Short mmCIF file of C-alpha atoms in Angstrom, two decimals:
data_model
loop_
_atom_site.label_atom_id
_atom_site.label_comp_id
_atom_site.label_asym_id
_atom_site.label_seq_id
_atom_site.Cartn_x
_atom_site.Cartn_y
_atom_site.Cartn_z
CA UNK Z 1 68.10 53.93 18.07
CA UNK Z 2 64.88 55.56 16.91
CA UNK Z 3 64.13 52.96 14.25
CA UNK Z 4 61.17 50.64 13.92
CA UNK Z 5 61.32 48.12 16.74
CA UNK Z 6 59.88 44.67 16.40
CA UNK Z 7 59.78 41.93 18.99
CA UNK Z 8 60.36 39.19 19.42
CA UNK Z 9 62.98 38.63 16.71
CA UNK Z 10 62.23 34.93 16.70
CA UNK Z 11 59.07 33.23 17.88
CA UNK Z 12 58.41 29.51 18.03
CA UNK Z 13 54.89 28.21 18.50
CA UNK Z 14 53.21 24.83 18.31
CA UNK Z 15 50.26 24.29 16.05
CA UNK Z 16 47.08 25.62 17.62
CA UNK Z 17 48.79 28.21 19.83
CA UNK Z 18 48.55 31.96 19.49
CA UNK Z 19 51.31 34.21 18.18
CA UNK Z 20 51.57 37.89 19.09
CA UNK Z 21 53.98 40.08 17.17
CA UNK Z 22 54.74 43.60 18.32
CA UNK Z 23 55.84 46.68 16.45
CA UNK Z 24 56.78 50.12 17.75
CA UNK Z 25 57.02 52.62 14.90
CA UNK Z 26 59.75 55.18 14.48
CA UNK Z 27 59.40 58.24 16.65
CA UNK Z 28 56.96 60.63 15.08
CA UNK Z 29 55.45 57.99 12.80
CA UNK Z 30 51.77 57.19 13.14
CA UNK Z 31 51.27 54.89 10.16
CA UNK Z 32 52.08 51.20 10.53
CA UNK Z 33 52.14 48.48 7.90
CA UNK Z 34 52.51 44.74 8.32
CA UNK Z 35 53.98 42.44 5.68
CA UNK Z 36 54.62 38.73 5.43
CA UNK Z 37 57.47 37.16 3.52
CA UNK Z 38 58.06 33.51 2.81
CA UNK Z 39 61.64 32.34 2.04
CA UNK Z 40 62.77 33.32 -1.45
CA UNK Z 41 59.49 35.15 -2.07
CA UNK Z 42 58.45 38.80 -2.23
CA UNK Z 43 56.79 40.96 0.41
CA UNK Z 44 53.07 40.44 0.80
CA UNK Z 45 51.10 43.37 2.19
CA UNK Z 46 48.80 42.43 5.04
CA UNK Z 47 47.40 45.50 6.78
CA UNK Z 48 47.80 49.27 7.13
CA UNK Z 49 46.89 50.95 10.40
CA UNK Z 50 46.88 54.38 11.91
CA UNK Z 51 46.36 55.02 15.60
CA UNK Z 52 43.16 53.20 16.65
CA UNK Z 53 42.10 52.67 13.03
CA UNK Z 54 42.52 49.95 10.44
CA UNK Z 55 42.87 51.74 7.12
CA UNK Z 56 43.40 48.82 4.75
CA UNK Z 57 43.27 45.14 5.67
CA UNK Z 58 42.90 43.82 2.15
CA UNK Z 59 45.93 41.55 2.57
CA UNK Z 60 44.87 39.96 5.82
CA UNK Z 61 43.54 36.39 5.81
CA UNK Z 62 39.87 36.46 6.77
CA UNK Z 63 40.29 34.06 9.67
CA UNK Z 64 42.71 33.77 12.60
CA UNK Z 65 44.59 37.01 11.81
CA UNK Z 66 43.95 40.37 13.44
CA UNK Z 67 45.86 43.60 13.94
CA UNK Z 68 45.54 46.61 16.14
CA UNK Z 69 47.36 49.85 16.80
CA UNK Z 70 46.05 51.27 20.08
CA UNK Z 71 46.29 54.84 21.19
CA UNK Z 72 49.03 53.85 23.60
CA UNK Z 73 51.57 51.13 22.99
CA UNK Z 74 52.82 49.16 20.03
CA UNK Z 75 50.94 47.73 17.11
CA UNK Z 76 50.09 44.05 17.55
CA UNK Z 77 49.67 41.42 14.86
CA UNK Z 78 47.86 38.46 16.36
CA UNK Z 79 47.61 35.01 14.81
CA UNK Z 80 45.26 32.59 16.51
CA UNK Z 81 45.43 28.79 16.23
CA UNK Z 82 48.63 28.89 14.22
CA UNK Z 83 49.29 26.35 11.48
CA UNK Z 84 52.54 25.31 9.78
CA UNK Z 85 51.76 27.56 6.83
CA UNK Z 86 51.99 30.61 9.08
CA UNK Z 87 55.75 30.12 9.34
CA UNK Z 88 57.29 33.18 7.75
CA UNK Z 89 59.07 36.45 8.40
CA UNK Z 90 56.69 39.20 9.45
CA UNK Z 91 57.88 42.73 8.84
CA UNK Z 92 56.50 45.94 10.21
CA UNK Z 93 57.09 49.29 8.54
CA UNK Z 94 56.15 52.81 9.56
CA UNK Z 95 55.82 56.21 7.93
CA UNK Z 96 55.10 59.73 9.19
CA UNK Z 97 51.64 61.31 9.47
CA UNK Z 98 50.35 63.03 6.38
CA UNK Z 99 52.38 60.52 4.46
CA UNK Z 100 49.89 59.57 1.82
CA UNK Z 101 51.92 61.29 -0.80
CA UNK Z 102 55.63 60.83 -0.79
CA UNK Z 103 57.02 59.49 2.43
CA UNK Z 104 58.74 56.11 2.22
CA UNK Z 105 58.18 53.30 4.66
CA UNK Z 106 60.93 52.29 7.05
CA UNK Z 107 61.18 48.69 8.14
CA UNK Z 108 61.89 46.91 11.38
CA UNK Z 109 64.13 43.85 11.55
CA UNK Z 110 61.17 41.52 11.42
CA UNK Z 111 59.89 38.61 13.48
CA UNK Z 112 60.70 35.10 12.27
CA UNK Z 113 57.79 32.90 13.21
CA UNK Z 114 58.32 29.15 13.25
CA UNK Z 115 55.47 26.73 13.80
CA UNK Z 116 56.36 23.28 15.08
CA UNK U 1 44.84 45.08 -10.99
CA UNK U 2 47.71 47.47 -10.46
CA UNK U 3 51.08 45.84 -10.90
CA UNK U 4 54.77 46.46 -10.47
CA UNK U 5 56.95 44.17 -12.55
CA UNK U 6 60.57 43.29 -12.05
CA UNK U 7 62.76 40.64 -13.63
CA UNK U 8 63.39 38.13 -10.86
CA UNK U 9 66.93 37.41 -12.04
CA UNK U 10 69.41 36.49 -10.87
CA UNK U 11 71.27 39.29 -12.58
CA UNK U 12 74.97 38.60 -12.56
CA UNK U 13 77.36 41.54 -12.92
CA UNK U 14 81.17 41.56 -12.66
CA UNK U 15 82.70 43.58 -9.88
CA UNK U 16 83.37 47.16 -10.91
CA UNK U 17 80.75 47.17 -13.66
CA UNK U 18 77.42 49.01 -13.74
CA UNK U 19 74.40 47.05 -12.53
CA UNK U 20 71.11 48.10 -14.11
CA UNK U 21 67.84 47.14 -12.45
CA UNK U 22 64.51 47.83 -14.09
CA UNK U 23 60.93 48.11 -12.93
CA UNK U 24 57.69 48.82 -14.81
CA UNK U 25 54.36 49.80 -13.33
CA UNK U 26 50.82 49.78 -14.59
CA UNK U 27 49.17 52.75 -12.85
CA UNK U 28 49.88 55.86 -14.90
CA UNK U 29 48.78 58.03 -11.98
CA UNK U 30 51.59 56.81 -9.72
CA UNK U 31 53.58 59.60 -8.11
CA UNK U 32 56.20 58.17 -5.78
CA UNK U 33 58.80 55.52 -6.49
CA UNK U 34 61.16 53.74 -4.16
CA UNK U 35 64.03 51.28 -4.37
CA UNK U 36 64.79 49.02 -1.43
CA UNK U 37 67.65 46.61 -0.91
CA UNK U 38 67.12 43.38 1.01
CA UNK U 39 69.94 41.13 2.04
CA UNK U 40 69.09 37.49 2.61
CA UNK U 41 67.47 37.05 6.01
CA UNK U 42 67.29 40.79 6.63
CA UNK U 43 64.64 43.48 6.33
CA UNK U 44 64.23 45.82 3.34
CA UNK U 45 66.33 48.97 3.51
CA UNK U 46 65.45 52.15 1.62
CA UNK U 47 68.05 52.99 -1.03
CA UNK U 48 66.48 55.69 -3.16
CA UNK U 49 63.24 57.57 -3.64
CA UNK U 50 62.31 59.49 -6.78
CA UNK U 51 59.27 61.58 -7.57
CA UNK U 52 59.89 63.44 -10.85
CA UNK U 53 61.08 62.47 -14.30
CA UNK U 54 64.79 62.26 -14.85
CA UNK U 55 67.76 61.08 -12.86
CA UNK U 56 68.51 61.28 -9.17
CA UNK U 57 71.99 60.44 -7.97
CA UNK U 58 73.17 59.44 -4.51
CA UNK U 59 76.73 58.18 -4.32
CA UNK U 60 77.09 55.11 -6.52
CA UNK U 61 73.33 54.86 -6.99
CA UNK U 62 71.26 56.58 -9.67
CA UNK U 63 67.51 56.26 -9.93
CA UNK U 64 65.89 57.04 -13.27
CA UNK U 65 62.20 57.72 -13.76
CA UNK U 66 60.27 57.90 -17.02
CA UNK U 67 56.59 58.41 -16.30
CA UNK U 68 55.62 58.45 -19.98
CA UNK U 69 57.02 54.96 -20.44
CA UNK U 70 56.06 53.92 -16.90
CA UNK U 71 59.39 52.60 -15.85
CA UNK U 72 61.85 53.30 -13.11
CA UNK U 73 65.38 51.98 -12.96
CA UNK U 74 68.26 51.81 -10.53
CA UNK U 75 71.87 51.98 -11.66
CA UNK U 76 74.69 50.92 -9.38
CA UNK U 77 78.10 52.11 -10.50
CA UNK U 78 81.36 50.42 -9.56
CA UNK U 79 79.47 47.37 -8.31
CA UNK U 80 80.85 45.71 -5.21
CA UNK U 81 80.27 42.17 -3.88
CA UNK U 82 78.49 43.81 -0.94
CA UNK U 83 75.85 45.06 -3.39
CA UNK U 84 74.73 41.46 -3.89
CA UNK U 85 71.16 41.44 -2.62
CA UNK U 86 67.56 41.48 -3.78
CA UNK U 87 66.39 44.89 -4.96
CA UNK U 88 62.73 45.71 -4.49
CA UNK U 89 60.87 48.34 -6.48
CA UNK U 90 57.87 49.93 -4.76
CA UNK U 91 55.41 52.34 -6.35
CA UNK U 92 52.83 54.48 -4.57
CA UNK U 93 49.83 54.43 -6.87
CA UNK U 94 47.12 56.99 -7.48
CA UNK U 95 45.21 55.66 -4.45
CA UNK U 96 48.31 56.12 -2.26
CA UNK U 97 48.75 52.38 -1.91
CA UNK U 98 52.30 51.09 -2.05
CA UNK U 99 52.57 48.34 -4.64
CA UNK U 100 55.64 46.12 -4.42
CA UNK U 101 57.53 44.30 -7.12
CA UNK U 102 58.73 40.78 -6.41
CA UNK U 103 62.36 41.90 -6.51
CA UNK U 104 65.44 41.29 -8.64
CA UNK U 105 68.25 39.21 -7.21
CA UNK U 106 71.60 40.82 -8.01
CA UNK U 107 74.86 38.91 -7.82
CA UNK U 108 78.16 40.80 -8.09
CA UNK U 109 80.94 38.43 -9.11
CA UNK U 110 84.46 39.26 -7.86
#
């Protein structure tokens, strides 16, 4: 399966802990996007990355949240000192290089983060 | 602020009928338009993409784009209960940012 791979599928953390969410894009894709979705709500854009570069982080909270997409390995969304309000589904999507124009984004199955 | 608007629904359609989902956008320079389907608890799945004015058909799905009126629609013919889902409209604006609508919940009644 050459789709977007996210892990873990479910992640439980206690308040104050750190959460690390991983995303491996589709083969041949070098653009990665992270979204957050609360139950019964729409997708909220968080950050857009290319290899080793953050292109747009306008949707990222200013504190506790960070993202990276290293030259080797998956993209990581990191949430420090988690709070109950961080509980949500986090989706990763990818698209091919040179995709500014017309290429759609393809989504992974998401990580469901629950904060106790 | 650039926006993509969808009626949140729920839109209830009898089985076998045509479901019509609509989306309007504010950025006249938008070039690429996408419809995604999202089942409850699942990730969005690409249904259709459309880039030029007119209709684009794929099986039971038809996407319609009218750039002059700044709307894009999705028609689902012969609706099935399995089509019940939330349908998300996404528009790539003139700055190549993908702007998402909040989605329309579609319910197909047997």
